[in-house]
Amino acid sequence: MAHVVTEPCIGCRNTACVEVCPAECFHIDEQSLWIDPEECIDCKACVPECPVDAIFLDVDVPEKWTHFIKLNEEKAEALPLIFERKEPLS
Ligand code: SF4
């Protein structure tokens, strides 16, 4: 299992989650963050940090966003890691 970033992150990209992650899971693009499922240890530290409730355990992802499970895997593989907080988009 792993945690998954979903739709509400797009255009927000708060990045508070990045600072609490002990496993360096987060990758970034211009609009959103993505979690590498190979690295996530399901500690849940990032979940309460997200102001838009975008992060779910994969088995708990709302049905309308289940395609984000695969998207996180693909995006994390292709995009750079982020280790420090950045200015949110909104
Ligand atoms: Fe990182 Fe823990 Fe969130 Fe996984 S659940 S992305 S290990 S903070």
Tab-separated table of N, CA and C and ligand atoms in Angstrom:
chain	number	residue	atom	x	y	z
A	1	MET	N	0.844	-1.195	0.000
A	1	MET	CA	0.000	0.000	0.000
A	1	MET	C	0.879	1.243	0.000
A	2	ALA	N	0.248	2.369	-0.319
A	2	ALA	CA	0.956	3.644	-0.315
A	2	ALA	C	-0.075	4.762	-0.243
A	3	HIS	N	0.397	5.926	0.089
A	3	HIS	CA	-0.479	7.097	0.058
A	3	HIS	C	-0.439	7.734	-1.330
A	4	VAL	N	-1.522	8.444	-1.648
A	4	VAL	CA	-1.737	8.943	-3.007
A	4	VAL	C	-2.180	10.410	-2.949
A	5	VAL	N	-1.575	11.245	-3.786
A	5	VAL	CA	-2.027	12.631	-3.927
A	5	VAL	C	-3.126	12.663	-4.994
A	6	THR	N	-4.206	13.367	-4.703
A	6	THR	CA	-5.340	13.377	-5.636
A	6	THR	C	-5.644	14.803	-6.129
A	7	GLU	N	-6.726	14.900	-6.872
A	7	GLU	CA	-7.145	16.117	-7.582
A	7	GLU	C	-7.018	17.450	-6.820
A	8	PRO	N	-7.418	17.524	-5.538
A	8	PRO	CA	-7.387	18.847	-4.883
A	8	PRO	C	-6.005	19.491	-4.816
A	9	CYS	N	-4.955	18.696	-4.944
A	9	CYS	CA	-3.598	19.277	-4.916
A	9	CYS	C	-3.320	20.109	-6.166
A	10	ILE	N	-3.952	19.744	-7.270
A	10	ILE	CA	-3.658	20.427	-8.538
A	10	ILE	C	-4.075	21.895	-8.443
A	11	GLY	N	-3.114	22.770	-8.639
A	11	GLY	CA	-3.365	24.198	-8.534
A	11	GLY	C	-3.197	24.747	-7.128
A	12	CYS	N	-2.986	23.881	-6.148
A	12	CYS	CA	-2.769	24.315	-4.762
A	12	CYS	C	-1.292	24.127	-4.405
A	13	ARG	N	-0.879	22.847	-4.426
A	13	ARG	CA	0.522	22.486	-4.214
A	13	ARG	C	1.104	23.189	-2.991
A	14	ASN	N	0.419	22.990	-1.876
A	14	ASN	CA	0.797	23.667	-0.630
A	14	ASN	C	2.221	23.322	-0.174
A	15	THR	N	2.590	22.061	-0.284
A	15	THR	CA	3.921	21.513	0.033
A	15	THR	C	4.257	21.374	1.520
A	16	ALA	N	3.322	21.648	2.425
A	16	ALA	CA	3.582	21.417	3.856
A	16	ALA	C	3.874	19.931	4.098
A	17	CYS	N	3.259	19.076	3.308
A	17	CYS	CA	3.439	17.621	3.426
A	17	CYS	C	4.896	17.205	3.254
A	18	VAL	N	5.579	17.920	2.382
A	18	VAL	CA	6.952	17.556	2.042
A	18	VAL	C	7.858	17.596	3.276
A	19	GLU	N	7.626	18.581	4.126
A	19	GLU	CA	8.499	18.784	5.288
A	19	GLU	C	8.357	17.696	6.342
A	20	VAL	N	7.223	17.030	6.392
A	20	VAL	CA	7.018	16.021	7.442
A	20	VAL	C	7.288	14.598	6.960
A	21	CYS	N	7.463	14.435	5.673
A	21	CYS	CA	7.652	13.078	5.133
A	21	CYS	C	9.042	12.548	5.508
A	22	PRO	N	9.101	11.404	6.198
A	22	PRO	CA	10.402	10.859	6.601
A	22	PRO	C	11.056	10.002	5.521
A	23	ALA	N	10.369	9.841	4.400
A	23	ALA	CA	10.847	8.872	3.412
A	23	ALA	C	11.147	9.476	2.042
A	24	GLU	N	11.132	10.808	1.960
A	24	GLU	CA	11.464	11.491	0.701
A	24	GLU	C	10.649	10.944	-0.471
A	25	CYS	N	9.343	10.974	-0.291
A	25	CYS	CA	8.421	10.381	-1.276
A	25	CYS	C	7.930	11.351	-2.324
A	26	PHE	N	8.022	12.665	-2.047
A	26	PHE	CA	7.287	13.624	-2.876
A	26	PHE	C	8.066	14.097	-4.093
A	27	HIS	N	7.350	14.106	-5.209
A	27	HIS	CA	7.871	14.624	-6.477
A	27	HIS	C	6.977	15.784	-6.890
A	28	ILE	N	7.506	16.664	-7.732
A	28	ILE	CA	6.798	17.908	-8.026
A	28	ILE	C	6.757	18.194	-9.524
A	29	ASP	N	5.612	18.757	-9.971
A	29	ASP	CA	5.568	19.372	-11.296
A	29	ASP	C	4.991	20.779	-11.136
A	30	GLU	N	4.597	21.418	-12.218
A	30	GLU	CA	4.198	22.826	-12.132
A	30	GLU	C	2.883	23.034	-11.392
A	31	GLN	N	2.067	22.012	-11.272
A	31	GLN	CA	0.743	22.160	-10.689
A	31	GLN	C	0.469	21.344	-9.432
A	32	SER	N	1.259	20.307	-9.181
A	32	SER	CA	0.880	19.356	-8.135
A	32	SER	C	2.094	18.631	-7.560
A	33	LEU	N	1.831	17.895	-6.481
A	33	LEU	CA	2.823	16.974	-5.929
A	33	LEU	C	2.360	15.548	-6.203
A	34	TRP	N	3.319	14.629	-6.123
A	34	TRP	CA	3.032	13.218	-6.390
A	34	TRP	C	3.849	12.374	-5.436
A	35	ILE	N	3.260	11.280	-4.962
A	35	ILE	CA	3.957	10.400	-4.012
A	35	ILE	C	4.456	9.148	-4.730
A	36	ASP	N	5.711	8.817	-4.480
A	36	ASP	CA	6.280	7.591	-5.042
A	36	ASP	C	5.815	6.405	-4.197
A	37	PRO	N	4.991	5.523	-4.754
A	37	PRO	CA	4.472	4.403	-3.964
A	37	PRO	C	5.546	3.404	-3.545
A	38	GLU	N	6.680	3.452	-4.232
A	38	GLU	CA	7.775	2.547	-3.872
A	38	GLU	C	8.487	3.010	-2.603
A	39	GLU	N	8.372	4.299	-2.306
A	39	GLU	CA	9.079	4.861	-1.152
A	39	GLU	C	8.181	5.077	0.059
A	40	CYS	N	6.897	5.265	-0.167
A	40	CYS	CA	5.971	5.596	0.925
A	40	CYS	C	5.882	4.460	1.944
A	41	ILE	N	6.012	4.813	3.225
A	41	ILE	CA	5.958	3.816	4.303
A	41	ILE	C	4.640	3.898	5.085
A	42	ASP	N	3.684	4.643	4.528
A	42	ASP	CA	2.340	4.741	5.121
A	42	ASP	C	2.353	5.244	6.563
A	43	CYS	N	3.232	6.200	6.826
A	43	CYS	CA	3.303	6.743	8.187
A	43	CYS	C	2.148	7.691	8.485
A	44	LYS	N	1.518	8.226	7.449
A	44	LYS	CA	0.366	9.141	7.554
A	44	LYS	C	0.727	10.556	8.013
A	45	ALA	N	1.991	10.859	8.175
A	45	ALA	CA	2.380	12.185	8.656
A	45	ALA	C	1.910	13.293	7.722
A	46	CYS	N	1.862	13.013	6.435
A	46	CYS	CA	1.500	14.053	5.471
A	46	CYS	C	0.011	14.371	5.451
A	47	VAL	N	-0.810	13.418	5.843
A	47	VAL	CA	-2.262	13.569	5.675
A	47	VAL	C	-2.829	14.811	6.378
A	48	PRO	N	-2.556	15.013	7.679
A	48	PRO	CA	-3.127	16.201	8.339
A	48	PRO	C	-2.492	17.512	7.907
A	49	GLU	N	-1.350	17.454	7.235
A	49	GLU	CA	-0.690	18.690	6.792
A	49	GLU	C	-1.345	19.280	5.551
A	50	CYS	N	-2.105	18.470	4.822
A	50	CYS	CA	-2.690	18.940	3.557
A	50	CYS	C	-3.956	19.762	3.824
A	51	PRO	N	-3.945	21.055	3.452
A	51	PRO	CA	-5.090	21.915	3.748
A	51	PRO	C	-6.300	21.649	2.858
A	52	VAL	N	-6.104	20.860	1.794
A	52	VAL	CA	-7.225	20.591	0.883
A	52	VAL	C	-7.609	19.103	0.875
A	53	ASP	N	-7.117	18.359	1.863
A	53	ASP	CA	-7.468	16.932	1.995
A	53	ASP	C	-7.256	16.150	0.694
A	54	ALA	N	-6.084	16.316	0.128
A	54	ALA	CA	-5.794	15.670	-1.160
A	54	ALA	C	-5.136	14.306	-1.020
A	55	ILE	N	-4.699	13.936	0.199
A	55	ILE	CA	-3.892	12.716	0.341
A	55	ILE	C	-4.688	11.604	1.034
A	56	PHE	N	-4.682	10.442	0.376
A	56	PHE	CA	-5.415	9.283	0.882
A	56	PHE	C	-4.537	8.045	0.800
A	57	LEU	N	-4.809	7.078	1.690
A	57	LEU	CA	-4.245	5.745	1.520
A	57	LEU	C	-4.861	5.168	0.249
A	58	ASP	N	-4.084	4.424	-0.527
A	58	ASP	CA	-4.584	3.981	-1.844
A	58	ASP	C	-5.938	3.264	-1.775
A	59	VAL	N	-6.150	2.461	-0.755
A	59	VAL	CA	-7.427	1.732	-0.675
A	59	VAL	C	-8.591	2.634	-0.270
A	60	ASP	N	-8.272	3.847	0.183
A	60	ASP	CA	-9.319	4.785	0.601
A	60	ASP	C	-9.539	5.936	-0.380
A	61	VAL	N	-8.864	5.915	-1.515
A	61	VAL	CA	-9.034	6.985	-2.499
A	61	VAL	C	-10.486	6.982	-2.992
A	62	PRO	N	-11.182	8.135	-2.961
A	62	PRO	CA	-12.545	8.189	-3.476
A	62	PRO	C	-12.604	7.677	-4.921
A	63	GLU	N	-13.694	7.024	-5.259
A	63	GLU	CA	-13.806	6.359	-6.561
A	63	GLU	C	-13.529	7.301	-7.739
A	64	LYS	N	-13.984	8.546	-7.616
A	64	LYS	CA	-13.793	9.490	-8.735
A	64	LYS	C	-12.313	9.815	-8.977
A	65	TRP	N	-11.462	9.476	-8.014
A	65	TRP	CA	-10.040	9.799	-8.152
A	65	TRP	C	-9.146	8.562	-8.177
A	66	THR	N	-9.687	7.384	-8.379
A	66	THR	CA	-8.848	6.179	-8.323
A	66	THR	C	-7.773	6.154	-9.416
A	67	HIS	N	-8.017	6.876	-10.518
A	67	HIS	CA	-6.979	6.925	-11.562
A	67	HIS	C	-5.717	7.628	-11.070
A	68	PHE	N	-5.833	8.357	-9.952
A	68	PHE	CA	-4.651	9.023	-9.397
A	68	PHE	C	-3.647	8.028	-8.805
A	69	ILE	N	-4.087	6.827	-8.507
A	69	ILE	CA	-3.162	5.824	-7.962
A	69	ILE	C	-2.068	5.536	-9.001
A	70	LYS	N	-2.488	5.282	-10.213
A	70	LYS	CA	-1.526	5.023	-11.297
A	70	LYS	C	-0.756	6.295	-11.663
A	71	LEU	N	-1.467	7.428	-11.652
A	71	LEU	CA	-0.823	8.706	-11.992
A	71	LEU	C	0.329	9.019	-11.046
A	72	ASN	N	0.146	8.774	-9.737
A	72	ASN	CA	1.229	9.028	-8.787
A	72	ASN	C	2.441	8.174	-9.111
A	73	GLU	N	2.201	6.929	-9.441
A	73	GLU	CA	3.293	6.029	-9.782
A	73	GLU	C	4.053	6.558	-10.999
A	74	GLU	N	3.312	6.945	-12.030
A	74	GLU	CA	3.937	7.402	-13.278
A	74	GLU	C	4.643	8.745	-13.102
A	75	LYS	N	3.964	9.668	-12.431
A	75	LYS	CA	4.545	11.012	-12.258
A	75	LYS	C	5.789	10.958	-11.372
A	76	ALA	N	5.723	10.180	-10.300
A	76	ALA	CA	6.868	10.101	-9.389
A	76	ALA	C	8.098	9.570	-10.115
A	77	GLU	N	7.869	8.656	-11.030
A	77	GLU	CA	8.985	8.080	-11.769
A	77	GLU	C	9.628	9.109	-12.693
A	78	ALA	N	8.806	10.031	-13.220
A	78	ALA	CA	9.286	10.947	-14.253
A	78	ALA	C	9.741	12.308	-13.737
A	79	LEU	N	9.341	12.658	-12.520
A	79	LEU	CA	9.550	14.038	-12.048
A	79	LEU	C	10.581	14.116	-10.921
A	80	PRO	N	11.131	15.328	-10.703
A	80	PRO	CA	12.133	15.491	-9.644
A	80	PRO	C	11.537	15.412	-8.243
A	81	LEU	N	12.388	15.022	-7.314
A	81	LEU	CA	12.006	15.011	-5.904
A	81	LEU	C	11.911	16.435	-5.370
A	82	ILE	N	11.103	16.617	-4.323
A	82	ILE	CA	11.087	17.885	-3.599
A	82	ILE	C	11.300	17.561	-2.120
A	83	PHE	N	12.203	18.299	-1.473
A	83	PHE	CA	12.533	18.039	-0.076
A	83	PHE	C	12.141	19.176	0.842
A	84	GLU	N	11.968	20.376	0.265
A	84	GLU	CA	11.685	21.547	1.099
A	84	GLU	C	10.402	22.213	0.662
A	85	ARG	N	9.789	22.897	1.622
A	85	ARG	CA	8.544	23.580	1.348
A	85	ARG	C	8.759	24.732	0.363
A	86	LYS	N	7.759	24.920	-0.520
A	86	LYS	CA	7.790	26.043	-1.466
A	86	LYS	C	6.548	26.899	-1.251
A	87	GLU	N	6.536	28.061	-1.855
A	87	GLU	CA	5.357	28.921	-1.812
A	87	GLU	C	4.187	28.198	-2.487
A	88	PRO	N	3.024	28.092	-1.804
A	88	PRO	CA	1.884	27.430	-2.439
A	88	PRO	C	1.408	28.194	-3.675
A	89	LEU	N	0.726	27.506	-4.569
A	89	LEU	CA	0.194	28.166	-5.765
A	89	LEU	C	-1.030	29.002	-5.432
A	90	SER	N	-1.797	28.545	-4.448
A	90	SER	CA	-3.005	29.314	-4.065
A	90	SER	C	-3.232	29.216	-2.576
B	1	SF4	FE1	5.651	10.287	3.271
B	1	SF4	FE2	4.381	9.110	5.309
B	1	SF4	FE3	2.987	10.585	3.560
B	1	SF4	FE4	4.005	8.225	2.793
B	1	SF4	S1	2.401	8.552	4.341
B	1	SF4	S2	4.099	10.164	1.647
B	1	SF4	S3	5.929	8.166	3.992
B	1	SF4	S4	4.593	11.344	4.968
